[in-house]
Short mmCIF file of C-alpha atoms and ligand atoms in Angstrom, two decimals:
data_model
loop_
_atom_site.label_atom_id
_atom_site.label_comp_id
_atom_site.label_asym_id
_atom_site.label_seq_id
_atom_site.Cartn_x
_atom_site.Cartn_y
_atom_site.Cartn_z
CA MET A 1 89.13 112.24 144.27
CA GLY A 2 86.58 111.60 141.62
CA GLU A 3 88.27 112.84 138.55
CA SER A 4 86.87 111.51 135.29
CA ILE A 5 89.21 109.79 132.89
CA THR A 6 89.09 112.95 130.64
CA GLU A 7 90.18 115.16 133.45
CA LEU A 8 92.90 112.78 134.44
CA GLN A 9 93.92 112.69 130.93
CA ALA A 10 94.02 116.42 130.59
CA LEU A 11 96.00 116.78 133.62
CA TRP A 12 98.47 114.07 132.55
CA ASN A 13 98.82 115.64 129.03
CA ARG A 14 99.92 118.99 130.68
CA VAL A 15 102.66 117.11 132.65
CA LEU A 16 103.75 115.25 129.62
CA ARG A 17 104.14 118.40 127.63
CA ILE A 18 106.46 119.92 130.21
CA VAL A 19 108.44 116.66 130.65
CA LYS A 20 108.73 116.43 126.85
CA ASP A 21 110.17 119.92 126.42
CA GLU A 22 112.46 119.40 129.12
CA LEU A 23 113.62 116.15 128.05
CA ASN A 24 114.12 116.94 124.49
CA ASP A 25 114.73 113.51 123.34
CA SER A 26 111.76 112.03 121.32
CA ARG A 27 113.24 108.58 121.14
CA ILE A 28 113.24 108.12 125.01
CA TYR A 29 109.93 109.92 125.15
CA ASP A 30 108.25 107.80 122.51
CA ALA A 31 109.61 104.56 123.85
CA PHE A 32 108.84 104.99 127.61
CA ILE A 33 106.72 107.95 128.25
CA GLY A 34 104.44 108.95 125.31
CA ASP A 35 101.91 106.22 125.97
CA SER A 36 101.78 106.42 129.76
CA TYR A 37 98.49 107.65 131.40
CA LEU A 38 97.13 108.68 134.85
CA ILE A 39 94.84 106.31 136.49
CA SER A 40 94.23 108.07 139.70
CA TYR A 41 95.18 111.20 141.61
CA SER A 42 94.44 111.26 145.24
CA ASN A 43 96.40 112.26 148.52
CA LYS A 44 98.82 114.40 146.41
CA THR A 45 99.81 111.11 144.61
CA MET A 46 99.55 110.46 140.99
CA LYS A 47 99.34 106.85 139.94
CA VAL A 48 100.64 106.45 136.43
CA VAL A 49 100.61 103.38 134.24
CA VAL A 50 103.67 102.86 131.93
CA ASN A 51 104.13 100.39 129.07
CA SER A 52 106.69 97.94 130.45
CA MET A 53 108.92 96.98 133.53
CA LEU A 54 111.86 98.90 132.02
CA ALA A 55 109.76 102.06 131.67
CA GLN A 56 108.69 101.49 135.18
CA ASN A 57 112.23 101.25 136.38
CA ILE A 58 113.58 104.14 134.32
CA LEU A 59 110.86 106.56 135.08
CA SER A 60 110.89 105.75 138.91
CA THR A 61 114.61 106.33 139.14
CA LYS A 62 116.20 108.47 136.39
CA TYR A 63 113.16 110.72 135.40
CA SER A 64 111.21 110.63 138.74
CA ALA A 65 112.37 114.23 139.81
CA SER A 66 111.48 115.89 136.41
CA PHE A 67 107.97 114.32 136.50
CA GLU A 68 107.32 115.23 140.21
CA LYS A 69 108.49 118.70 139.42
CA ALA A 70 106.19 119.06 136.30
CA ALA A 71 103.30 117.41 138.15
CA SER A 72 103.59 119.76 141.04
CA ASN A 73 103.62 122.83 138.77
CA VAL A 74 100.55 121.58 137.09
CA ALA A 75 98.68 120.65 140.33
CA GLY A 76 99.80 123.64 142.26
CA VAL A 77 100.88 121.40 145.25
CA PRO A 78 103.70 119.19 145.82
CA VAL A 79 103.01 115.87 144.07
CA LYS A 80 104.41 112.51 144.25
CA ILE A 81 104.21 110.08 141.34
CA VAL A 82 104.13 106.33 141.50
CA PHE A 83 104.65 104.45 138.10
CA THR A 84 103.13 101.10 137.76
CA GLN A 85 102.65 98.60 134.90
CA SER A 86 99.58 98.53 132.74
CA THR A 87 96.44 96.54 133.52
CA GLY A 88 94.12 95.44 130.93
CA GLU A 89 90.96 97.26 131.41
CA VAL A 90 92.07 100.74 131.91
CA ASN A 91 94.44 100.31 129.03
CA LYS A 92 91.49 99.95 126.82
CA VAL A 93 90.18 103.25 127.45
CA LYS A 94 93.42 104.85 126.65
CA VAL A 95 93.73 102.86 123.43
CA GLU A 96 90.39 103.93 122.17
CA GLU A 97 91.10 107.58 122.61
CA GLU A 98 94.55 107.34 120.99
CA LYS A 99 94.69 108.94 117.60
CA PRO A 100 96.53 107.13 114.75
CA GLU A 101 100.29 107.52 114.90
CA PHE A 102 101.13 105.18 112.08
CA PHE A 103 99.69 104.41 108.77
CA MET A 104 98.29 107.99 108.52
CA SER A 105 98.09 107.93 104.73
CA SER A 106 96.36 104.37 104.62
CA SER A 107 92.68 104.70 104.31
CA ILE A 108 89.64 102.64 103.39
CA LYS A 109 88.09 103.65 100.16
CA THR A 110 84.34 103.77 100.76
CA SER A 111 83.58 103.61 96.98
CA LEU A 112 84.94 100.02 96.68
CA THR A 113 82.27 97.78 97.98
CA PHE A 114 80.82 94.25 97.26
CA ASP A 115 77.75 96.12 95.63
CA ASN A 116 79.78 97.49 92.74
CA PHE A 117 82.00 94.39 92.47
CA VAL A 118 80.89 92.49 89.34
CA VAL A 119 81.06 88.75 89.89
CA GLY A 120 81.76 86.20 87.20
CA PRO A 121 83.40 82.91 87.03
CA CYS A 122 86.84 84.45 87.10
CA ASN A 123 86.36 85.85 90.69
CA LYS A 124 83.42 84.20 92.08
CA SER A 125 85.18 82.09 94.72
CA ALA A 126 87.35 84.91 95.75
CA GLN A 127 84.33 87.17 96.15
CA GLN A 128 82.47 84.53 98.02
CA ALA A 129 85.38 83.86 100.47
CA SER A 130 85.73 87.80 101.04
CA LEU A 131 82.05 88.00 101.80
CA LEU A 132 82.07 85.16 104.16
CA ILE A 133 85.23 86.62 106.05
CA ALA A 134 83.55 89.97 106.02
CA SER A 135 80.50 88.59 107.84
CA ASN A 136 82.57 86.55 110.38
CA PRO A 137 85.80 88.24 110.81
CA GLY A 138 88.45 86.34 112.65
CA THR A 139 86.34 83.07 113.10
CA LEU A 140 86.30 81.02 109.96
CA TYR A 141 89.46 81.11 107.95
CA ASN A 142 92.73 82.95 108.90
CA PRO A 143 94.24 84.30 106.91
CA LEU A 144 92.31 84.69 103.69
CA PHE A 145 94.88 84.87 100.99
CA LEU A 146 93.56 86.30 97.58
CA TYR A 147 96.08 86.13 94.48
CA GLY A 148 95.88 86.95 90.90
CA GLY A 149 97.30 89.22 88.30
CA SER A 150 97.46 93.04 88.39
CA GLY A 151 94.18 94.87 88.04
CA LEU A 152 91.81 92.07 88.56
CA GLY A 153 90.01 93.43 91.63
CA LYS A 154 92.28 92.33 94.63
CA THR A 155 92.40 95.62 96.27
CA HIS A 156 88.69 96.25 95.39
CA LEU A 157 87.86 93.15 97.42
CA LEU A 158 90.00 94.24 100.44
CA HIS A 159 88.16 97.60 100.61
CA ALA A 160 84.85 95.84 100.27
CA ILE A 161 85.78 93.62 103.28
CA ALA A 162 86.54 96.80 105.17
CA ASN A 163 83.53 98.55 104.19
CA TYR A 164 81.19 95.47 104.91
CA ILE A 165 82.64 94.90 108.39
CA LYS A 166 82.55 98.62 109.37
CA GLU A 167 78.83 98.78 108.20
CA ASN A 168 77.90 95.81 110.26
CA ASP A 169 79.95 96.81 113.30
CA PRO A 170 81.39 100.44 113.28
CA THR A 171 83.40 99.78 116.49
CA LYS A 172 85.53 97.19 114.73
CA ARG A 173 89.13 98.55 114.13
CA ILE A 174 90.34 97.87 110.77
CA LEU A 175 93.84 98.57 109.23
CA TYR A 176 94.14 98.57 105.58
CA CYS A 177 97.73 98.96 104.16
CA THR A 178 99.75 98.28 101.22
CA SER A 179 102.87 96.40 101.74
CA ASP A 180 104.82 99.37 100.44
CA ASP A 181 103.11 101.40 103.33
CA PHE A 182 104.08 98.57 105.78
CA ILE A 183 107.70 98.67 104.59
CA SER A 184 108.06 102.48 104.83
CA GLU A 185 106.41 102.63 108.10
CA PHE A 186 108.90 99.96 109.34
CA ILE A 187 111.91 101.53 107.77
CA SER A 188 111.21 104.95 108.73
CA TYR A 189 110.17 104.34 112.30
CA VAL A 190 111.80 101.31 113.81
CA ARG A 191 115.31 101.72 115.11
CA GLY A 192 115.33 99.26 117.96
CA GLU A 193 113.28 96.81 119.81
CA SER A 194 111.11 99.25 121.72
CA ASP A 195 110.10 101.01 118.40
CA ALA A 196 109.27 97.48 116.92
CA THR A 197 107.08 96.81 120.12
CA LYS A 198 105.31 100.12 119.68
CA LEU A 199 104.64 99.72 115.98
CA LYS A 200 103.47 96.09 116.63
CA GLY A 201 101.21 97.22 119.30
CA PHE A 202 99.50 99.75 117.06
CA ILE A 203 98.99 97.17 114.35
CA CYS A 204 97.79 94.42 116.76
CA LYS A 205 95.27 96.54 118.64
CA HIS A 206 93.16 96.40 115.36
CA ASP A 207 90.64 93.85 114.92
CA VAL A 208 91.26 93.14 111.22
CA LEU A 209 94.53 93.60 109.11
CA LEU A 210 94.10 93.88 105.49
CA ILE A 211 97.56 93.82 103.77
CA ASP A 212 97.77 94.44 99.99
CA ASP A 213 100.36 93.03 97.61
CA ILE A 214 102.47 91.13 100.07
CA GLN A 215 104.96 90.10 97.37
CA GLN A 216 106.40 93.67 97.73
CA ILE A 217 107.86 92.50 101.20
CA ALA A 218 109.93 89.73 99.41
CA GLY A 219 113.69 90.00 100.30
CA LYS A 220 113.11 92.74 102.92
CA GLU A 221 114.31 90.65 105.70
CA GLN A 222 113.92 92.72 108.65
CA THR A 223 110.30 93.98 107.53
CA GLU A 224 109.34 90.35 106.78
CA MET A 225 110.55 89.22 110.17
CA PHE A 226 108.64 91.94 111.72
CA PHE A 227 105.52 91.12 109.67
CA PHE A 228 105.88 87.47 110.94
CA GLN A 229 105.53 88.64 114.47
CA VAL A 230 102.59 90.87 113.79
CA PHE A 231 101.04 88.08 111.83
CA THR A 232 101.61 85.53 114.70
CA LYS A 233 100.21 87.75 117.36
CA MET A 234 97.09 88.57 115.42
CA TYR A 235 96.56 84.97 114.35
CA ASN A 236 96.86 83.83 118.06
CA ASP A 237 94.41 86.54 119.08
CA ASN A 238 91.91 85.39 116.46
CA LYS A 239 92.12 88.72 114.64
CA GLN A 240 91.20 88.42 110.86
CA ILE A 241 93.96 88.83 108.46
CA VAL A 242 93.45 89.15 104.63
CA ILE A 243 96.40 89.13 102.36
CA THR A 244 96.53 89.86 98.58
CA SER A 245 99.54 88.84 96.30
CA ASP A 246 100.36 88.63 92.78
CA LYS A 247 100.86 84.89 93.00
CA HIS A 248 100.15 81.72 95.07
CA PRO A 249 102.18 81.59 98.23
CA ASP A 250 104.21 78.55 97.04
CA LEU A 251 105.46 80.67 94.19
CA LEU A 252 106.44 83.81 96.22
CA LYS A 253 110.15 84.21 96.08
CA GLY A 254 112.29 85.60 98.82
CA PHE A 255 110.04 84.61 101.70
CA GLU A 256 110.81 82.27 104.54
CA GLU A 257 109.09 78.92 104.25
CA ARG A 258 107.61 79.23 107.65
CA LEU A 259 105.71 82.57 106.60
CA LYS A 260 104.54 80.89 103.25
CA SER A 261 103.01 78.06 105.21
CA ARG A 262 101.35 80.36 107.55
CA PHE A 263 99.86 82.10 104.43
CA GLN A 264 98.26 78.90 103.54
CA ALA A 265 96.84 78.04 107.03
CA GLY A 266 93.63 79.57 106.21
CA LEU A 267 91.98 79.82 102.74
CA THR A 268 93.67 80.50 99.50
CA MET A 269 91.71 81.94 96.48
CA ASP A 270 92.68 83.11 93.11
CA ILE A 271 91.20 85.55 90.72
CA LYS A 272 91.58 84.88 86.97
CA PRO A 273 91.35 87.41 84.09
CA PRO A 274 87.58 88.13 83.26
CA ASP A 275 85.81 86.32 80.25
CA GLN A 276 84.28 88.66 77.66
CA GLN A 277 80.80 88.78 79.39
CA THR A 278 82.29 89.66 82.65
CA SER A 279 84.52 92.50 81.23
CA VAL A 280 81.60 93.90 79.53
CA GLU A 281 79.59 94.05 82.90
CA ILE A 282 82.69 95.52 84.56
CA THR A 283 83.08 98.02 81.90
CA LYS A 284 79.60 99.17 82.25
CA SER A 285 79.82 99.26 86.06
CA LYS A 286 82.82 101.48 85.78
CA ILE A 287 81.23 103.75 83.21
CA LYS A 288 78.02 104.04 85.36
CA SER A 289 80.15 105.20 88.34
CA SER A 290 81.94 107.86 86.08
CA PRO A 291 80.40 111.18 84.81
CA ILE A 292 79.81 109.80 81.51
CA ASN A 293 76.35 108.58 80.69
CA LEU A 294 76.18 104.77 79.52
CA ASP A 295 73.94 105.79 76.80
CA SER A 296 76.53 107.77 75.05
CA PHE A 297 78.39 104.65 74.06
CA ASP A 298 77.75 102.76 70.93
CA PRO A 299 77.14 99.15 72.06
CA GLU A 300 80.14 97.80 70.14
CA VAL A 301 82.34 100.45 71.97
CA ILE A 302 81.78 98.76 75.28
CA GLU A 303 82.77 95.51 73.73
CA PHE A 304 85.80 96.97 72.23
CA ILE A 305 87.00 98.47 75.53
CA ALA A 306 86.17 95.19 77.37
CA SER A 307 88.12 93.11 74.90
CA LYS A 308 91.10 95.43 74.97
CA PHE A 309 91.40 95.46 78.76
CA SER A 310 90.13 92.24 79.89
CA LYS A 311 93.47 91.37 81.43
CA ASN A 312 93.67 94.46 83.47
CA ILE A 313 90.53 95.99 84.47
CA ARG A 314 92.34 98.93 85.97
CA SER A 315 92.90 100.31 82.40
CA ILE A 316 89.28 100.66 81.85
CA ASP A 317 89.24 103.61 84.22
CA GLU A 318 91.11 105.44 81.53
CA THR A 319 87.72 105.04 79.55
CA THR A 320 86.35 107.97 81.77
CA SER A 321 89.04 110.34 80.42
CA ILE A 322 86.81 110.46 77.40
CA ASN A 323 84.92 113.71 77.15
CA PRO A 324 81.58 113.10 78.84
CA THR A 325 79.53 115.23 76.50
CA SER A 326 80.01 113.55 73.31
CA HIS A 327 78.52 110.53 71.68
CA ILE A 328 81.22 107.97 71.78
CA THR A 329 81.80 106.03 68.75
CA ILE A 330 84.52 103.40 68.09
CA GLU A 331 86.84 106.03 66.51
CA ILE A 332 86.42 108.25 69.49
CA ALA A 333 87.14 105.54 71.98
CA GLN A 334 89.98 104.35 69.84
CA GLU A 335 91.56 107.96 69.78
CA ALA A 336 90.99 108.48 73.44
CA LEU A 337 92.52 105.11 74.36
CA ALA A 338 95.17 104.93 71.65
CA SER A 339 98.26 105.60 73.70
CA LEU A 340 97.01 103.12 76.35
CA ILE A 341 96.21 100.40 73.79
CA MET A 342 99.62 100.77 72.04
CA ILE A 343 101.50 100.71 75.20
CA LYS A 344 99.83 97.66 76.31
CA ASP A 345 100.16 95.87 73.07
CA SER A 346 103.80 96.71 72.89
CA LYS A 347 104.42 96.48 76.56
CA THR A 348 107.39 94.16 76.11
CA LYS A 349 109.21 96.68 74.10
CA ILE A 350 108.99 99.42 76.54
CA THR A 351 112.08 99.52 78.95
CA GLU A 352 113.21 101.61 81.79
CA GLN A 353 115.93 103.06 79.59
CA LYS A 354 113.40 104.05 76.92
CA ILE A 355 111.14 105.82 79.42
CA ILE A 356 114.23 107.77 80.82
CA ASN A 357 115.46 108.72 77.19
CA ALA A 358 111.94 109.99 76.43
CA VAL A 359 111.48 112.00 79.48
CA ALA A 360 115.03 113.35 79.02
CA ASP A 361 114.29 114.37 75.56
CA TYR A 362 111.09 115.92 76.46
CA TYR A 363 112.63 118.23 79.15
CA ASN A 364 115.88 118.83 77.14
CA LYS A 365 118.01 117.01 79.55
CA THR A 366 120.42 114.20 79.25
CA PRO A 367 119.55 110.68 80.49
CA SER A 368 122.36 110.80 82.76
CA GLN A 369 121.31 113.92 84.44
CA LEU A 370 117.93 112.27 85.32
CA THR A 371 119.64 109.15 86.78
CA GLY A 372 122.50 110.87 88.45
CA ARG A 373 123.09 112.01 92.03
CA SER A 374 122.98 115.61 91.59
CA ARG A 375 119.76 117.50 92.56
CA PRO A 376 119.38 120.81 90.68
CA ALA A 377 115.79 122.13 91.04
CA ASP A 378 115.00 121.52 87.36
CA ILE A 379 115.72 117.97 87.51
CA ALA A 380 113.37 116.83 90.31
CA LEU A 381 110.23 116.99 88.13
CA PRO A 382 111.51 114.91 85.10
CA ARG A 383 113.19 112.50 87.50
CA HIS A 384 109.92 111.90 89.35
CA ILE A 385 108.03 111.56 86.02
CA CYS A 386 110.40 108.86 85.03
CA MET A 387 109.97 107.04 88.38
CA TYR A 388 106.14 107.42 87.86
CA LEU A 389 106.08 106.21 84.29
CA ILE A 390 108.36 103.18 85.08
CA LYS A 391 105.94 102.32 87.92
CA GLU A 392 102.89 102.75 85.83
CA LEU A 393 103.90 101.09 82.59
CA LEU A 394 106.23 98.54 83.83
CA ASP A 395 104.89 98.14 87.42
CA GLU A 396 108.41 97.47 88.72
CA PRO A 397 108.99 97.42 92.55
CA TYR A 398 110.06 100.79 93.98
CA ALA A 399 113.46 99.29 95.09
CA LYS A 400 114.27 98.04 91.61
CA ILE A 401 113.39 101.52 90.09
CA GLY A 402 115.58 103.17 92.69
CA MET A 403 118.42 101.17 91.07
CA ALA A 404 118.32 102.88 87.89
CA PHE A 405 118.53 106.23 89.70
CA SER A 406 121.86 105.85 91.43
CA GLY A 407 120.49 103.51 94.06
CA LYS A 408 117.79 105.70 95.46
CA ASP A 409 115.97 103.85 98.10
CA HIS A 410 112.47 102.49 98.02
CA SER A 411 110.84 105.30 100.05
CA THR A 412 112.58 108.15 97.81
CA VAL A 413 111.13 106.53 94.67
CA MET A 414 107.79 105.99 96.27
CA SER A 415 107.43 109.60 97.41
CA GLY A 416 108.49 110.70 93.82
CA VAL A 417 105.82 108.54 92.28
CA LYS A 418 103.11 109.59 94.78
CA LYS A 419 104.05 113.40 93.95
CA VAL A 420 103.30 112.94 90.35
CA GLU A 421 100.14 111.05 90.98
CA LYS A 422 98.90 113.83 93.22
CA GLU A 423 99.95 116.50 90.86
CA LEU A 424 98.33 114.69 87.91
CA LYS A 425 94.98 115.06 89.49
CA THR A 426 94.94 118.84 89.20
CA ASN A 427 97.95 120.01 87.05
CA THR A 428 96.83 120.29 83.36
CA LEU A 429 100.40 121.04 82.21
CA LEU A 430 101.61 117.90 83.87
CA GLN A 431 98.78 115.82 82.35
CA THR A 432 99.79 117.09 78.89
CA ALA A 433 103.37 116.34 79.43
CA VAL A 434 102.69 112.85 80.66
CA SER A 435 100.32 112.05 77.92
CA ASP A 436 102.67 113.48 75.44
CA ILE A 437 105.56 111.40 76.56
CA LYS A 438 103.33 108.25 76.53
CA LYS A 439 102.62 108.95 72.96
CA ILE A 440 106.36 109.34 72.11
CA LEU A 441 106.78 105.95 73.78
CA LYS A 442 104.35 104.20 71.70
CA GLN A 443 106.02 105.02 68.42
P1 ADP B 501 94.31 94.62 91.81
O1 ADP B 501 94.35 95.08 93.13
O2 ADP B 501 93.93 93.06 91.63
O3 ADP B 501 95.52 95.02 91.04
P2 ADP B 501 92.14 96.41 91.64
O4 ADP B 501 91.27 95.95 92.87
O5 ADP B 501 92.91 97.74 92.00
O6 ADP B 501 93.15 95.39 91.13
O7 ADP B 501 91.22 96.77 90.46
C1 ADP B 501 91.59 97.74 89.46
C2 ADP B 501 90.37 98.43 89.08
O8 ADP B 501 89.18 97.55 88.48
C3 ADP B 501 89.59 99.14 90.10
O9 ADP B 501 89.07 100.23 89.78
C4 ADP B 501 88.60 98.19 90.50
O10 ADP B 501 87.41 98.76 91.19
C5 ADP B 501 88.11 97.59 89.23
N1 ADP B 501 87.55 96.17 89.19
C6 ADP B 501 88.33 95.08 89.27
N2 ADP B 501 87.49 93.95 89.36
C7 ADP B 501 86.33 94.47 89.33
C8 ADP B 501 85.04 93.74 89.37
N3 ADP B 501 84.87 92.51 89.39
N4 ADP B 501 83.97 94.58 89.38
C9 ADP B 501 84.09 95.99 89.46
N5 ADP B 501 85.20 96.56 89.33
C10 ADP B 501 86.43 95.85 89.42
MG1 MG B 502 96.04 96.01 94.19
#
């Protein structure tokens, strides 16, 4: 019969739905059945490709009757099913039509490109290396390892690489993910070997892997081991890998030596804090991409902002919270950025405990109510705000923050922080609360 791939797929999807309902065991379904597909249907026989020898055995014996019953129903005639193992070519068609099942929240930001990345002596080598990799993915240096302090443009470069590759070749499959996403995906999904194989399969079918802030994986043994496997597979397949980190591979603590040496098998580049001239240029470029008109700034204001934030460019983003309609003098800038500047200047003095105390005070709770185990409805928000502020102001790893909250795990803290970040975009009450608490903290 001359069914097209789409028709075969539609037919098989109907069979799968019936079997899935009947089976009612998503682990078995995901491990052995979910990625099966029909390659031919003739002489009342369906030929189905499955993902492994084990799947072939199990499906041909234990589940054969359920499948044949479902298939006969769908086809309207008695059908026999033959399960076989995958063959490269047909597999490709299936892979392309699959929708993402993992890393749903990871995406490439089209606003971060090489065009709007300001180059200075501090980041020139890193920018050149990134551009080189983006124009020849998988062929020159593998991996590219970029390291440097927070806010210096590492994430920006990863997205720039992704956008550049996409522009040159839209068919290239690129996976950008933070190491936090990588950890959560591993922890929440992988229970056994077959889950690991599936997740690994998903990642490795990409042409390019961009993984941000690898230092977060330190000490997470299982995740690290899994990352090592993914890394090795992609490396051997000549898939481009780009990794960022807050420090040089040699200085990463809690990583196996073999992984650290893999990190250095390609090209390792650092980014340094910008000099004054580069900071000024970056500040101008940030303002240009914001709603504020560059002309509203007194010239010395730009210098002032640049000098305050040269060690962490991310903070320049706050500049854009200044009212876009006014003419911006030093005083207005100082006022608008006051809490930020004070916090940065007194960063060493702010501690987890101070943040917890300040939030507790603000919401008329006691610190132990916020850090305790009980979960009354009116505690959730202040608790999440604490986590958010600790992440933002002290940039502690999620797992460490969790320890201050009765040992909450990494992913619980992360989802709390993300909730606040999301709310802050639209909720003006919350914006005020967070900014008031920051002001209290600076005193
Ligand atoms: P990192 O990942 O190193 O912590 P990011 O890439 O998140 O830093 O950079 C923080 C902010 O500063 C982002 O908004 C980014 O666009 C901006 N930025 C950093 N370096 C540059 C640069 N050289 N040119 C333009 N913007 C930059
Ligand atoms: Mg980053």
